[in-house]
Coordinates of C-alpha atoms (C1' of nucleotides) in Angstrom, one line a residue:
Chain A
M1 CA 0.0 0.0 0.0
V2 CA 1.1 3.5 -0.7
E3 CA 0.3 5.0 2.6
R4 CA -0.5 8.7 2.6
Q5 CA 0.9 9.4 5.9
P6 CA -0.5 12.4 7.8
G7 CA 1.4 15.4 6.8
A8 CA 3.5 13.3 4.4
E9 CA 3.9 16.0 1.8
P10 CA 7.4 15.5 0.5
R11 CA 9.9 17.2 2.7
I12 CA 11.8 18.6 -0.3
H13 CA 12.0 22.2 0.3
N14 CA 13.6 25.1 -1.5
L15 CA 16.9 25.0 0.1
R16 CA 19.3 26.0 -2.5
E17 CA 22.4 24.1 -1.7
S18 CA 25.2 23.0 -3.8
C19 CA 24.7 19.3 -4.4
T20 CA 27.7 18.2 -6.3
S21 CA 27.5 14.5 -5.3
C22 CA 24.1 14.5 -6.9
S23 CA 24.6 16.2 -10.1
L24 CA 26.7 14.7 -12.8
N25 CA 29.0 11.8 -12.9
D26 CA 27.5 8.9 -11.1
L27 CA 24.1 10.4 -11.0
C28 CA 21.5 11.6 -13.3
L29 CA 23.3 13.3 -16.1
P30 CA 26.5 11.9 -17.4
V31 CA 26.7 14.6 -20.1
A32 CA 29.7 16.4 -21.1
L33 CA 29.3 19.7 -19.5
D34 CA 31.8 22.6 -19.2
A35 CA 32.5 24.1 -15.8
A36 CA 29.9 26.7 -16.3
G37 CA 27.3 24.2 -17.2
I38 CA 28.1 22.1 -14.1
E39 CA 27.8 25.1 -11.9
T40 CA 24.4 26.1 -13.4
L41 CA 23.1 22.6 -12.9
D42 CA 24.3 22.4 -9.4
G43 CA 22.5 25.7 -8.9
I44 CA 19.1 24.4 -9.8
V45 CA 19.3 21.0 -8.1
Q46 CA 17.5 21.0 -4.8
R47 CA 18.2 18.7 -1.9
G48 CA 15.8 17.9 0.9
H49 CA 15.5 16.0 4.1
P50 CA 15.7 12.3 3.9
L51 CA 12.4 10.5 3.3
V52 CA 11.4 7.6 5.6
R53 CA 9.9 4.4 4.4
G54 CA 6.5 4.9 2.8
Q55 CA 6.9 8.6 2.4
I56 CA 5.8 9.9 -1.0
V57 CA 7.8 12.0 -3.4
Y58 CA 4.8 12.6 -5.7
H59 CA 1.4 11.1 -6.3
P60 CA -1.0 11.1 -9.2
G61 CA -2.4 14.5 -9.8
K62 CA 0.4 16.4 -8.2
P63 CA 1.5 19.2 -10.6
F64 CA 4.6 18.2 -12.5
H65 CA 7.4 20.6 -11.7
S66 CA 10.5 18.4 -11.2
V67 CA 12.1 15.2 -11.9
Y68 CA 14.0 13.5 -9.0
A69 CA 17.3 11.7 -8.7
V70 CA 17.8 9.1 -6.1
R71 CA 20.9 9.8 -4.0
A72 CA 20.7 7.1 -1.4
G73 CA 18.1 4.5 -0.5
A74 CA 15.5 3.4 -2.9
L75 CA 12.1 4.4 -4.4
K76 CA 9.3 2.5 -6.0
S77 CA 7.1 3.8 -8.8
V78 CA 3.5 2.7 -8.4
T79 CA 0.4 3.0 -10.7
V80 CA -3.0 2.8 -9.1
T81 CA -6.1 1.7 -11.1
E82 CA -9.6 3.2 -10.7
D83 CA -10.5 0.3 -8.5
G84 CA -7.6 0.9 -6.1
E85 CA -5.3 -1.9 -7.2
E86 CA -1.7 -1.1 -7.1
Q87 CA 1.0 -2.1 -9.5
I88 CA 4.7 -1.4 -8.8
T89 CA 6.2 -0.6 -12.2
A90 CA 9.8 0.0 -11.1
F91 CA 12.3 0.1 -8.3
H92 CA 14.8 3.0 -8.4
L93 CA 18.3 2.8 -7.0
P94 CA 20.8 5.6 -6.3
G95 CA 21.7 7.3 -9.5
E96 CA 18.4 6.8 -11.3
L97 CA 16.0 9.4 -12.5
V98 CA 12.4 9.3 -11.4
G99 CA 9.3 11.1 -12.7
L100 CA 10.1 10.8 -16.4
D101 CA 6.6 9.6 -17.1
A102 CA 5.2 13.0 -16.2
I103 CA 7.3 14.9 -18.8
G104 CA 5.1 16.5 -21.3
F105 CA 2.1 16.5 -18.9
D106 CA 0.8 18.9 -16.3
A107 CA 0.6 16.3 -13.5
H108 CA 2.3 13.2 -12.4
P109 CA 0.5 10.0 -13.6
S110 CA 2.0 7.7 -10.9
T111 CA 3.2 7.6 -7.4
A112 CA 6.8 7.5 -6.2
A113 CA 7.4 6.4 -2.6
A114 CA 10.4 5.6 -0.5
L115 CA 11.1 1.9 0.2
E116 CA 13.5 2.9 3.1
T117 CA 15.2 6.0 4.3
T118 CA 16.0 7.7 1.1
R119 CA 17.6 10.9 -0.1
V120 CA 16.5 12.4 -3.4
C121 CA 17.5 15.4 -5.4
E122 CA 14.7 17.5 -6.8
I123 CA 15.5 18.9 -10.3
P124 CA 13.1 21.6 -11.4
F125 CA 12.2 20.7 -14.9
A126 CA 11.6 24.1 -16.3
E127 CA 15.1 25.1 -15.3
L128 CA 16.4 21.9 -16.7
E129 CA 14.7 22.6 -20.0
G130 CA 16.1 26.1 -20.0
L131 CA 19.6 24.7 -19.4
S132 CA 19.2 22.2 -22.2
E133 CA 18.8 25.1 -24.6
H134 CA 22.4 25.9 -24.0
V135 CA 24.0 22.7 -22.9
H136 CA 24.6 20.4 -25.9
G137 CA 23.5 16.9 -25.3
L138 CA 21.4 17.5 -22.3
R139 CA 18.1 17.3 -24.0
R140 CA 19.2 14.3 -26.0
H141 CA 20.2 12.7 -22.8
L142 CA 16.9 13.2 -21.1
V143 CA 15.1 11.8 -24.2
R144 CA 17.4 8.9 -24.1
R145 CA 16.5 8.3 -20.5
M146 CA 12.8 8.2 -21.5
S147 CA 13.6 5.7 -24.3
Q148 CA 15.5 3.6 -21.7
A149 CA 12.4 3.6 -19.5
I150 CA 10.3 2.4 -22.4
A151 CA 12.9 -0.3 -23.1
A152 CA 13.0 -1.4 -19.4
E153 CA 9.2 -1.7 -19.3
Q154 CA 9.2 -3.7 -22.5
E155 CA 11.6 -6.1 -20.8
M156 CA 9.2 -6.4 -17.9
L157 CA 6.4 -7.1 -20.3
H158 CA 8.3 -10.0 -21.6
L159 CA 9.1 -11.2 -18.2
L160 CA 5.5 -11.1 -17.1
A161 CA 4.0 -12.5 -20.2
R162 CA 6.5 -15.3 -21.0
R163 CA 8.3 -16.3 -17.9
N164 CA 7.3 -18.5 -15.0
A165 CA 7.8 -17.5 -11.3
E166 CA 11.2 -19.1 -11.0
Q167 CA 12.5 -17.3 -14.0
R168 CA 11.0 -13.9 -13.0
L169 CA 12.7 -14.0 -9.6
A170 CA 16.0 -15.2 -10.9
A171 CA 16.0 -12.5 -13.5
F172 CA 15.2 -9.9 -10.9
L173 CA 18.0 -11.0 -8.7
V174 CA 20.5 -11.1 -11.5
H175 CA 19.4 -7.7 -12.8
L176 CA 19.6 -6.2 -9.3
S177 CA 23.1 -7.6 -9.0
D178 CA 24.0 -6.2 -12.4
R179 CA 22.8 -2.8 -11.3
H180 CA 25.0 -3.0 -8.2
V181 CA 28.0 -3.7 -10.4
Q182 CA 27.1 -0.8 -12.7
R183 CA 27.3 1.5 -9.7
G184 CA 30.7 0.1 -8.7
L185 CA 29.4 -2.1 -5.9
A186 CA 30.1 -5.8 -5.3
A187 CA 28.0 -8.2 -7.3
T188 CA 27.0 -10.7 -4.7
P189 CA 25.6 -9.5 -1.5
V190 CA 22.7 -7.4 -2.7
R191 CA 20.2 -5.8 -0.4
L192 CA 16.5 -6.1 -1.0
P193 CA 15.1 -2.8 0.2
M194 CA 11.5 -3.9 -0.5
S195 CA 9.2 -6.2 1.3
R196 CA 8.2 -9.6 -0.1
H197 CA 4.8 -8.2 -0.8
E198 CA 6.3 -5.4 -2.8
L199 CA 8.6 -7.7 -4.7
G200 CA 5.8 -10.1 -5.4
N201 CA 3.6 -7.2 -6.6
Y202 CA 6.3 -6.1 -9.0
L203 CA 6.9 -9.6 -10.4
G204 CA 3.2 -10.5 -10.6
L205 CA 3.4 -13.1 -7.8
V206 CA 2.0 -13.4 -4.3
P207 CA 4.4 -13.1 -1.4
E208 CA 4.0 -16.8 -0.5
T209 CA 5.4 -17.7 -3.9
V210 CA 8.4 -15.4 -3.5
S211 CA 9.1 -17.0 -0.2
R212 CA 8.8 -20.5 -1.5
L213 CA 11.1 -19.6 -4.4
F214 CA 13.7 -18.2 -2.0
R215 CA 13.5 -21.5 -0.2
R216 CA 13.9 -23.5 -3.4
F217 CA 16.9 -21.4 -4.5
M218 CA 18.5 -21.8 -1.1
D219 CA 18.0 -25.5 -1.2
H220 CA 19.8 -25.6 -4.5
G221 CA 22.6 -23.7 -3.0
W222 CA 22.1 -20.8 -5.4
M223 CA 21.5 -18.1 -2.9
S224 CA 21.5 -17.3 0.8
V225 CA 19.1 -15.0 2.6
Q226 CA 20.0 -13.1 5.8
G227 CA 17.2 -10.7 6.3
Q228 CA 17.4 -8.1 3.6
S229 CA 20.8 -9.2 2.5
I230 CA 20.8 -11.7 -0.4
G231 CA 23.9 -13.6 -1.4
L232 CA 24.0 -14.8 -4.9
D233 CA 26.1 -17.9 -4.3
N234 CA 25.7 -19.3 -7.8
P235 CA 25.1 -16.5 -10.2
G236 CA 25.6 -18.8 -13.2
A237 CA 22.8 -21.0 -12.2
L238 CA 20.5 -18.1 -11.6
R239 CA 21.5 -16.5 -14.9
L240 CA 20.8 -19.8 -16.6
L241 CA 17.3 -19.8 -15.2
T242 CA 16.6 -16.4 -16.8
R243 CA 17.1 -17.9 -20.3
S244 CA 14.4 -19.6 -22.3
S245 CA 12.6 -22.4 -20.6
S246 CA 13.2 -24.7 -23.4
Q247 CA 16.8 -25.1 -22.2
V248 CA 17.0 -27.7 -19.5
V249 CA 18.7 -26.6 -16.4
Q250 CA 21.4 -29.0 -15.6
E251 CA 23.2 -29.0 -12.3
H252 CA 25.6 -26.1 -12.4
R253 CA 27.7 -25.8 -9.3
T254 CA 30.4 -23.4 -8.5
Chain B
M1 CA 7.2 -15.0 -35.9
V2 CA 8.6 -11.9 -37.4
E3 CA 9.5 -13.4 -40.8
R4 CA 12.3 -11.7 -42.5
Q5 CA 10.9 -12.2 -46.0
P6 CA 13.3 -12.3 -48.9
G7 CA 13.9 -8.8 -50.1
A8 CA 11.5 -7.6 -47.5
E9 CA 13.3 -4.3 -46.8
P10 CA 10.6 -1.8 -46.2
R11 CA 9.2 -0.4 -49.4
I12 CA 9.3 3.1 -48.1
H13 CA 11.2 5.1 -50.7
N14 CA 12.1 8.7 -51.1
L15 CA 9.1 9.7 -53.1
R16 CA 8.4 13.2 -51.9
E17 CA 4.7 13.5 -52.2
S18 CA 2.4 15.7 -50.4
C19 CA 0.7 13.5 -47.8
T20 CA -1.9 15.7 -46.3
S21 CA -4.1 13.0 -45.0
C22 CA -1.2 11.8 -43.0
S23 CA 0.1 14.9 -41.5
L24 CA -1.8 16.6 -38.8
N25 CA -5.4 16.3 -37.6
D26 CA -6.3 12.8 -37.3
L27 CA -2.8 11.6 -37.5
C28 CA 0.5 11.9 -35.7
L29 CA 0.7 15.5 -34.7
P30 CA -2.4 17.3 -33.5
V31 CA -0.4 20.4 -32.8
A32 CA -1.5 23.9 -33.5
L33 CA 0.5 24.7 -36.6
D34 CA 0.3 27.7 -38.8
A35 CA -0.1 27.2 -42.6
A36 CA 3.7 27.5 -43.1
G37 CA 4.3 24.8 -40.5
I38 CA 1.8 22.5 -42.0
E39 CA 3.4 22.9 -45.4
T40 CA 6.9 22.3 -44.0
L41 CA 5.7 19.1 -42.2
D42 CA 4.0 17.8 -45.3
G43 CA 7.2 18.4 -47.2
I44 CA 9.2 16.1 -45.0
V45 CA 6.7 13.3 -44.6
Q46 CA 7.4 10.4 -46.9
R47 CA 4.9 7.9 -48.2
G48 CA 5.7 4.5 -49.6
H49 CA 4.1 1.5 -51.1
P50 CA 1.7 -0.4 -48.9
L51 CA 3.3 -3.1 -46.8
V52 CA 1.9 -6.6 -46.9
R53 CA 1.3 -8.9 -43.9
G54 CA 4.6 -9.8 -42.2
Q55 CA 6.6 -7.1 -43.9
I56 CA 9.0 -5.2 -41.6
V57 CA 9.2 -1.5 -41.1
Y58 CA 12.3 -1.6 -39.1
H59 CA 14.2 -4.3 -37.1
P60 CA 16.6 -4.2 -34.2
G61 CA 19.9 -2.7 -35.2
K62 CA 18.5 -0.7 -38.2
P63 CA 19.9 2.8 -37.9
F64 CA 17.3 5.2 -36.5
H65 CA 16.4 7.9 -39.0
S66 CA 12.7 8.1 -38.9
V67 CA 9.5 7.6 -36.9
Y68 CA 6.5 6.2 -38.7
A69 CA 2.8 7.0 -38.6
V70 CA 0.3 4.4 -39.5
R71 CA -2.1 5.6 -42.1
A72 CA -4.1 2.5 -42.8
G73 CA -3.9 -1.1 -41.6
A74 CA -2.0 -2.1 -38.4
L75 CA 1.5 -2.7 -37.1
K76 CA 2.9 -4.7 -34.2
S77 CA 5.9 -3.8 -32.1
V78 CA 8.0 -6.8 -31.1
T79 CA 11.0 -7.2 -28.9
V80 CA 13.1 -10.3 -29.3
T81 CA 15.3 -11.6 -26.5
E82 CA 18.7 -13.1 -26.9
D83 CA 17.3 -16.6 -26.9
G84 CA 14.9 -15.8 -29.8
E85 CA 11.7 -15.5 -27.9
E86 CA 9.3 -12.8 -29.2
Q87 CA 7.1 -10.5 -27.2
I88 CA 4.6 -8.2 -28.8
T89 CA 4.6 -5.0 -26.9
A90 CA 2.0 -3.0 -28.8
F91 CA -0.4 -3.0 -31.7
H92 CA -0.6 0.2 -33.6
L93 CA -3.7 1.5 -35.4
P94 CA -4.0 4.3 -37.9
G95 CA -3.1 7.6 -36.5
E96 CA -0.5 6.2 -34.1
L97 CA 3.3 6.9 -34.1
V98 CA 5.7 4.0 -34.1
G99 CA 9.4 3.9 -33.4
L100 CA 9.5 6.3 -30.5
D101 CA 11.5 3.8 -28.5
A102 CA 14.5 4.5 -30.8
I103 CA 14.5 8.3 -30.2
G104 CA 17.7 9.2 -28.5
F105 CA 19.5 6.2 -29.8
D106 CA 21.4 5.3 -33.0
A107 CA 19.4 2.2 -33.8
H108 CA 16.0 0.8 -33.4
P109 CA 15.8 -1.5 -30.3
S110 CA 12.7 -3.4 -31.5
T111 CA 10.9 -4.6 -34.6
A112 CA 7.8 -3.2 -36.3
A113 CA 5.9 -5.4 -38.7
A114 CA 2.7 -5.2 -40.6
L115 CA -0.2 -7.2 -39.4
E116 CA -2.1 -6.8 -42.6
T117 CA -1.8 -4.6 -45.7
T118 CA -0.7 -1.4 -44.2
R119 CA 0.3 2.1 -45.3
V120 CA 2.7 4.1 -43.2
C121 CA 4.2 7.6 -43.4
E122 CA 7.9 7.8 -42.8
I123 CA 8.8 11.0 -40.9
P124 CA 12.6 11.6 -41.0
F125 CA 13.5 12.5 -37.4
A126 CA 16.3 14.9 -38.1
E127 CA 13.9 17.1 -40.1
L128 CA 11.2 16.7 -37.5
E129 CA 13.7 17.9 -34.9
G130 CA 14.7 20.8 -37.0
L131 CA 11.1 21.7 -37.5
S132 CA 10.4 21.5 -33.8
E133 CA 13.0 24.3 -33.2
H134 CA 10.6 26.6 -34.9
V135 CA 7.1 25.1 -34.4
H136 CA 6.0 25.8 -30.9
G137 CA 4.6 22.8 -29.2
L138 CA 5.9 20.2 -31.6
R139 CA 8.7 19.0 -29.4
R140 CA 6.5 19.0 -26.4
H141 CA 4.0 16.9 -28.3
L142 CA 6.6 14.4 -29.3
V143 CA 7.8 14.1 -25.7
R144 CA 4.2 13.7 -24.6
R145 CA 3.8 10.9 -27.0
M146 CA 6.8 9.1 -25.4
S147 CA 5.3 9.6 -22.0
Q148 CA 2.0 8.2 -23.2
A149 CA 3.9 5.2 -24.5
I150 CA 5.4 4.7 -21.0
A151 CA 2.0 5.0 -19.5
A152 CA 0.5 2.5 -21.9
E153 CA 3.2 0.0 -21.1
Q154 CA 2.6 0.6 -17.4
E155 CA -1.0 -0.3 -17.9
M156 CA 0.0 -3.5 -19.7
L157 CA 2.3 -4.3 -16.8
H158 CA -0.7 -4.1 -14.5
L159 CA -2.8 -6.2 -16.8
L160 CA -0.1 -8.9 -17.1
A161 CA 0.8 -8.9 -13.4
R162 CA -2.6 -8.7 -11.7
R163 CA -5.3 -9.8 -14.1
N164 CA -6.4 -13.3 -15.2
A165 CA -7.0 -14.4 -18.7
E166 CA -10.6 -13.4 -18.8
Q167 CA -9.9 -9.9 -17.6
R168 CA -7.0 -9.4 -20.0
L169 CA -9.0 -10.3 -23.0
A170 CA -12.0 -8.2 -21.9
A171 CA -9.7 -5.3 -21.3
F172 CA -8.1 -5.7 -24.7
L173 CA -11.4 -5.7 -26.5
V174 CA -12.8 -2.8 -24.6
H175 CA -9.6 -0.8 -25.1
L176 CA -9.6 -1.6 -28.8
S177 CA -13.2 -0.5 -29.1
D178 CA -12.3 2.8 -27.3
R179 CA -9.5 3.4 -29.7
H180 CA -12.0 2.9 -32.6
V181 CA -14.3 5.5 -31.0
Q182 CA -11.4 7.9 -30.6
R183 CA -10.8 7.7 -34.3
G184 CA -14.4 8.5 -35.0
L185 CA -15.4 4.9 -35.8
A186 CA -18.3 2.9 -34.5
A187 CA -17.6 1.3 -31.1
T188 CA -19.0 -2.1 -31.7
P189 CA -17.9 -4.1 -34.7
V190 CA -14.1 -4.0 -34.2
R191 CA -11.8 -5.8 -36.4
L192 CA -8.9 -7.9 -35.1
P193 CA -6.1 -7.5 -37.6
M194 CA -3.9 -10.0 -35.7
S195 CA -3.9 -13.7 -35.4
R196 CA -5.0 -15.5 -32.2
H197 CA -1.3 -16.4 -31.8
E198 CA -0.3 -12.8 -31.9
L199 CA -3.1 -11.7 -29.6
G200 CA -2.2 -14.4 -27.1
N201 CA 1.5 -13.5 -27.3
Y202 CA 0.6 -9.9 -26.5
L203 CA -1.7 -10.8 -23.6
G204 CA 0.6 -13.5 -22.1
L205 CA -1.7 -16.3 -23.1
V206 CA -1.6 -19.3 -25.5
P207 CA -3.9 -19.2 -28.6
E208 CA -6.0 -22.0 -27.2
T209 CA -6.9 -19.9 -24.2
V210 CA -7.8 -17.0 -26.3
S211 CA -10.1 -19.2 -28.4
R212 CA -11.8 -20.7 -25.3
L213 CA -12.4 -17.2 -23.9
F214 CA -14.0 -16.1 -27.1
R215 CA -16.3 -19.1 -26.8
R216 CA -17.1 -18.3 -23.2
F217 CA -17.8 -14.7 -24.0
M218 CA -20.0 -15.7 -26.9
D219 CA -21.9 -18.2 -24.8
H220 CA -22.6 -15.4 -22.3
G221 CA -23.9 -13.3 -25.2
W222 CA -21.3 -10.7 -24.6
M223 CA -19.7 -10.8 -28.0
S224 CA -19.9 -12.4 -31.4
V225 CA -17.1 -13.5 -33.7
Q226 CA -17.3 -13.5 -37.5
G227 CA -13.8 -14.1 -38.7
Q228 CA -11.8 -11.0 -37.9
S229 CA -14.9 -9.0 -37.1
I230 CA -15.8 -8.9 -33.4
G231 CA -19.1 -7.5 -32.2
L232 CA -19.2 -6.3 -28.7
D233 CA -22.8 -7.2 -27.9
N234 CA -22.6 -6.3 -24.2
P235 CA -19.8 -3.8 -23.7
G236 CA -21.0 -3.2 -20.1
A237 CA -20.4 -6.8 -19.1
L238 CA -17.0 -6.8 -20.7
R239 CA -16.1 -3.5 -19.1
L240 CA -17.2 -4.9 -15.8
L241 CA -14.8 -7.8 -16.2
T242 CA -11.9 -5.5 -16.5
R243 CA -12.5 -4.1 -13.1
S244 CA -11.0 -5.6 -9.9
S245 CA -11.6 -9.3 -9.5
S246 CA -12.9 -8.8 -6.0
Q247 CA -16.1 -7.4 -7.5
V248 CA -18.4 -10.3 -8.3
V249 CA -19.7 -10.3 -11.9
Q250 CA -23.4 -10.5 -11.7
E251 CA -25.5 -11.1 -14.8
H252 CA -25.6 -7.9 -16.7
R253 CA -27.7 -8.2 -19.8
T254 CA -28.5 -5.5 -22.3
Chain C
dC1 C1' 8.2 -8.3 27.5
dG2 C1' 4.4 -8.1 24.3
dG3 C1' 1.9 -7.1 20.2
dA4 C1' 1.6 -6.0 15.4
dG5 C1' 3.2 -6.8 11.2
dT6 C1' 6.0 -9.6 8.2
dC7 C1' 7.6 -13.8 6.7
dT8 C1' 7.5 -18.8 6.1
dT9 C1' 5.4 -23.2 5.5
dG10 C1' 1.7 -26.5 4.5
dA11 C1' -2.7 -28.2 2.3
dC12 C1' -5.7 -27.6 -1.2
dC13 C1' -7.8 -26.3 -5.5
dT14 C1' -8.3 -23.4 -9.6
dC15 C1' -6.6 -21.6 -13.7
dT16 C1' -4.3 -22.1 -17.7
dA17 C1' -0.5 -24.5 -20.4
dT18 C1' 0.2 -28.6 -22.8
dC19 C1' -0.9 -32.3 -25.8
dA20 C1' -3.8 -34.1 -29.2
dA21 C1' -7.4 -34.3 -32.5
dG22 C1' -10.6 -32.3 -35.4
dT23 C1' -12.5 -28.3 -38.2
dT24 C1' -12.4 -24.1 -40.7
dT25 C1' -10.0 -20.8 -43.4
dT26 C1' -6.5 -19.3 -46.5
dG27 C1' -3.7 -19.6 -50.3
dT28 C1' -2.1 -21.7 -54.6
dG29 C1' -1.9 -24.1 -58.8
dG30 C1' -4.5 -26.4 -62.2
Chain D
dC1 C1' -13.5 -21.3 -60.3
dC2 C1' -12.4 -25.4 -58.0
dA3 C1' -9.3 -28.7 -55.5
dC4 C1' -6.0 -29.5 -52.4
dA5 C1' -2.5 -28.5 -49.1
dA6 C1' -1.0 -25.7 -45.4
dA7 C1' -2.0 -22.9 -41.9
dA8 C1' -5.0 -21.1 -38.4
dC9 C1' -8.4 -21.9 -35.4
dT10 C1' -11.4 -24.6 -32.2
dT11 C1' -12.4 -28.1 -28.8
dG12 C1' -11.4 -31.7 -25.4
dA13 C1' -8.6 -34.2 -21.8
dT14 C1' -5.0 -33.7 -18.6
dA15 C1' -1.5 -32.1 -15.5
dG16 C1' 1.2 -28.8 -13.1
dA17 C1' 2.2 -24.1 -11.6
dG18 C1' 0.9 -20.9 -8.6
dG19 C1' -3.0 -18.7 -6.0
dT20 C1' -5.8 -19.0 -1.7
dC21 C1' -6.5 -20.0 2.9
dA22 C1' -4.7 -21.0 7.3
dA23 C1' -1.5 -21.5 10.9
dG24 C1' 2.8 -20.8 13.0
dA25 C1' 7.5 -18.4 13.4
dC26 C1' 10.2 -14.5 13.3
dT27 C1' 11.3 -9.4 13.8
dC28 C1' 10.9 -5.1 14.9
dC29 C1' 9.7 -1.6 18.1
dG30 C1' 7.4 0.5 21.8

DNA sequence: CGGAGTCTTGACCTCTATCAAGTTTTGTGG
DNA sequence: CCACAAAACTTGATAGAGGTCAAGACTCCG
């Protein structure tokens, strides 16, 4: 559930602080900027207090003014249907941009909420657009991010339409590990910032099934679970699972 | 299967014809353009020979130069995984833009193929971008189309993750009918330009299940099938199915 | 320490994939 | 225009994956 906590309006205020760690390299905009461009961007990025679990960055109908970059922690993107059912469409780790599905519209179409204590950078879109008039490649980069979001969702469509529960969970774990590596972290102990319920929702499974699959993977010696920390003890086997079901999974030990 | 037919390179050639029926109102770009803008756009739109069923507009790896607008007929967008499995991610009816997932990249990441005899307009992207420097709202409209594509896929994610077969098919039919209405056509006899196999692939079902569901819906008196033509005899009942499964479907006759 | 929430495990049953025939439609060549 | 082959579609029987319901274990905080 996306709990609307009392007074849970995002705690992102207008503090204009320099936010260098949030701006360029590892974060949202790996674009070639000159020093002046960097300074300008840093000037428009806004940083706020950390969000606690469940707190909402934006919700459907909130006027679209900014996109957000995750600095630390994790967010989920959630769509809610008329009849109140929720579907988690993405998890966002540090370095990722959130709120792209609102670009071009007046209001956000989805919800973004913190999975754990999370710091985000707010990037006012109007100023980002102004900046992209002058900074070569910035607009292109933003559009590319949107295309990447489309591609990521297409991959999820394939996962949900063609893969069984085992393959979905294996693909999720491998993908999460890959994202860790991309960020320069170790591949194998990954942390699951979301609950079993949320993970199941994302993967189109009930929490019980997720739990049973964890058990099965552990019994195979493929992974180990210690609370939120997940060890991928046999990434090869898990990666094999993500491939087409026609291929038989033969024993594949380290 | 996306058959690469011998010599099936898209028959879209460089004929520069005026293509008014393709340009603005009912088609790709309902933007407020002045007469000069309309003329410019018409100038860059390219029309080609009709595509026959199975023929490919673009395929993964083809350099990205243009987006395409469907004029008549229908296309499918398909992603292919490393192991050769195909997933249809969208069907495109007349008036819709195709190829947006390539914007920002050098090559198309997916395949677009004709479901039936289909005419498309090729819109060279470089020239479209140049035009959008001058035409107010054009760029914004393109970006909005991308956001809409993201939103449409998010809805599909929900459909695949949370809905059963009955609900998926009902939602598809209702959605297709709604799209007909948007284009000014009658709501109730809709035509299915795709095979059962393709429809099942899109909905995460096998063709047999699609067939059985058609039978079930017909037995309920909710729809009628005559070849490709589908009559929605009780749209209310179908629409009711698309809602949350918690709500019991009581008999709902015309 | 205790209670609420989360997670795990088990028993059961439904939904849908799979396999296997038939039947209809489509396409092609005579 | 008809005949025949190939493909697409329909229908039935069956089995297995995963959802549902229920109970117990663990965790996190107050």
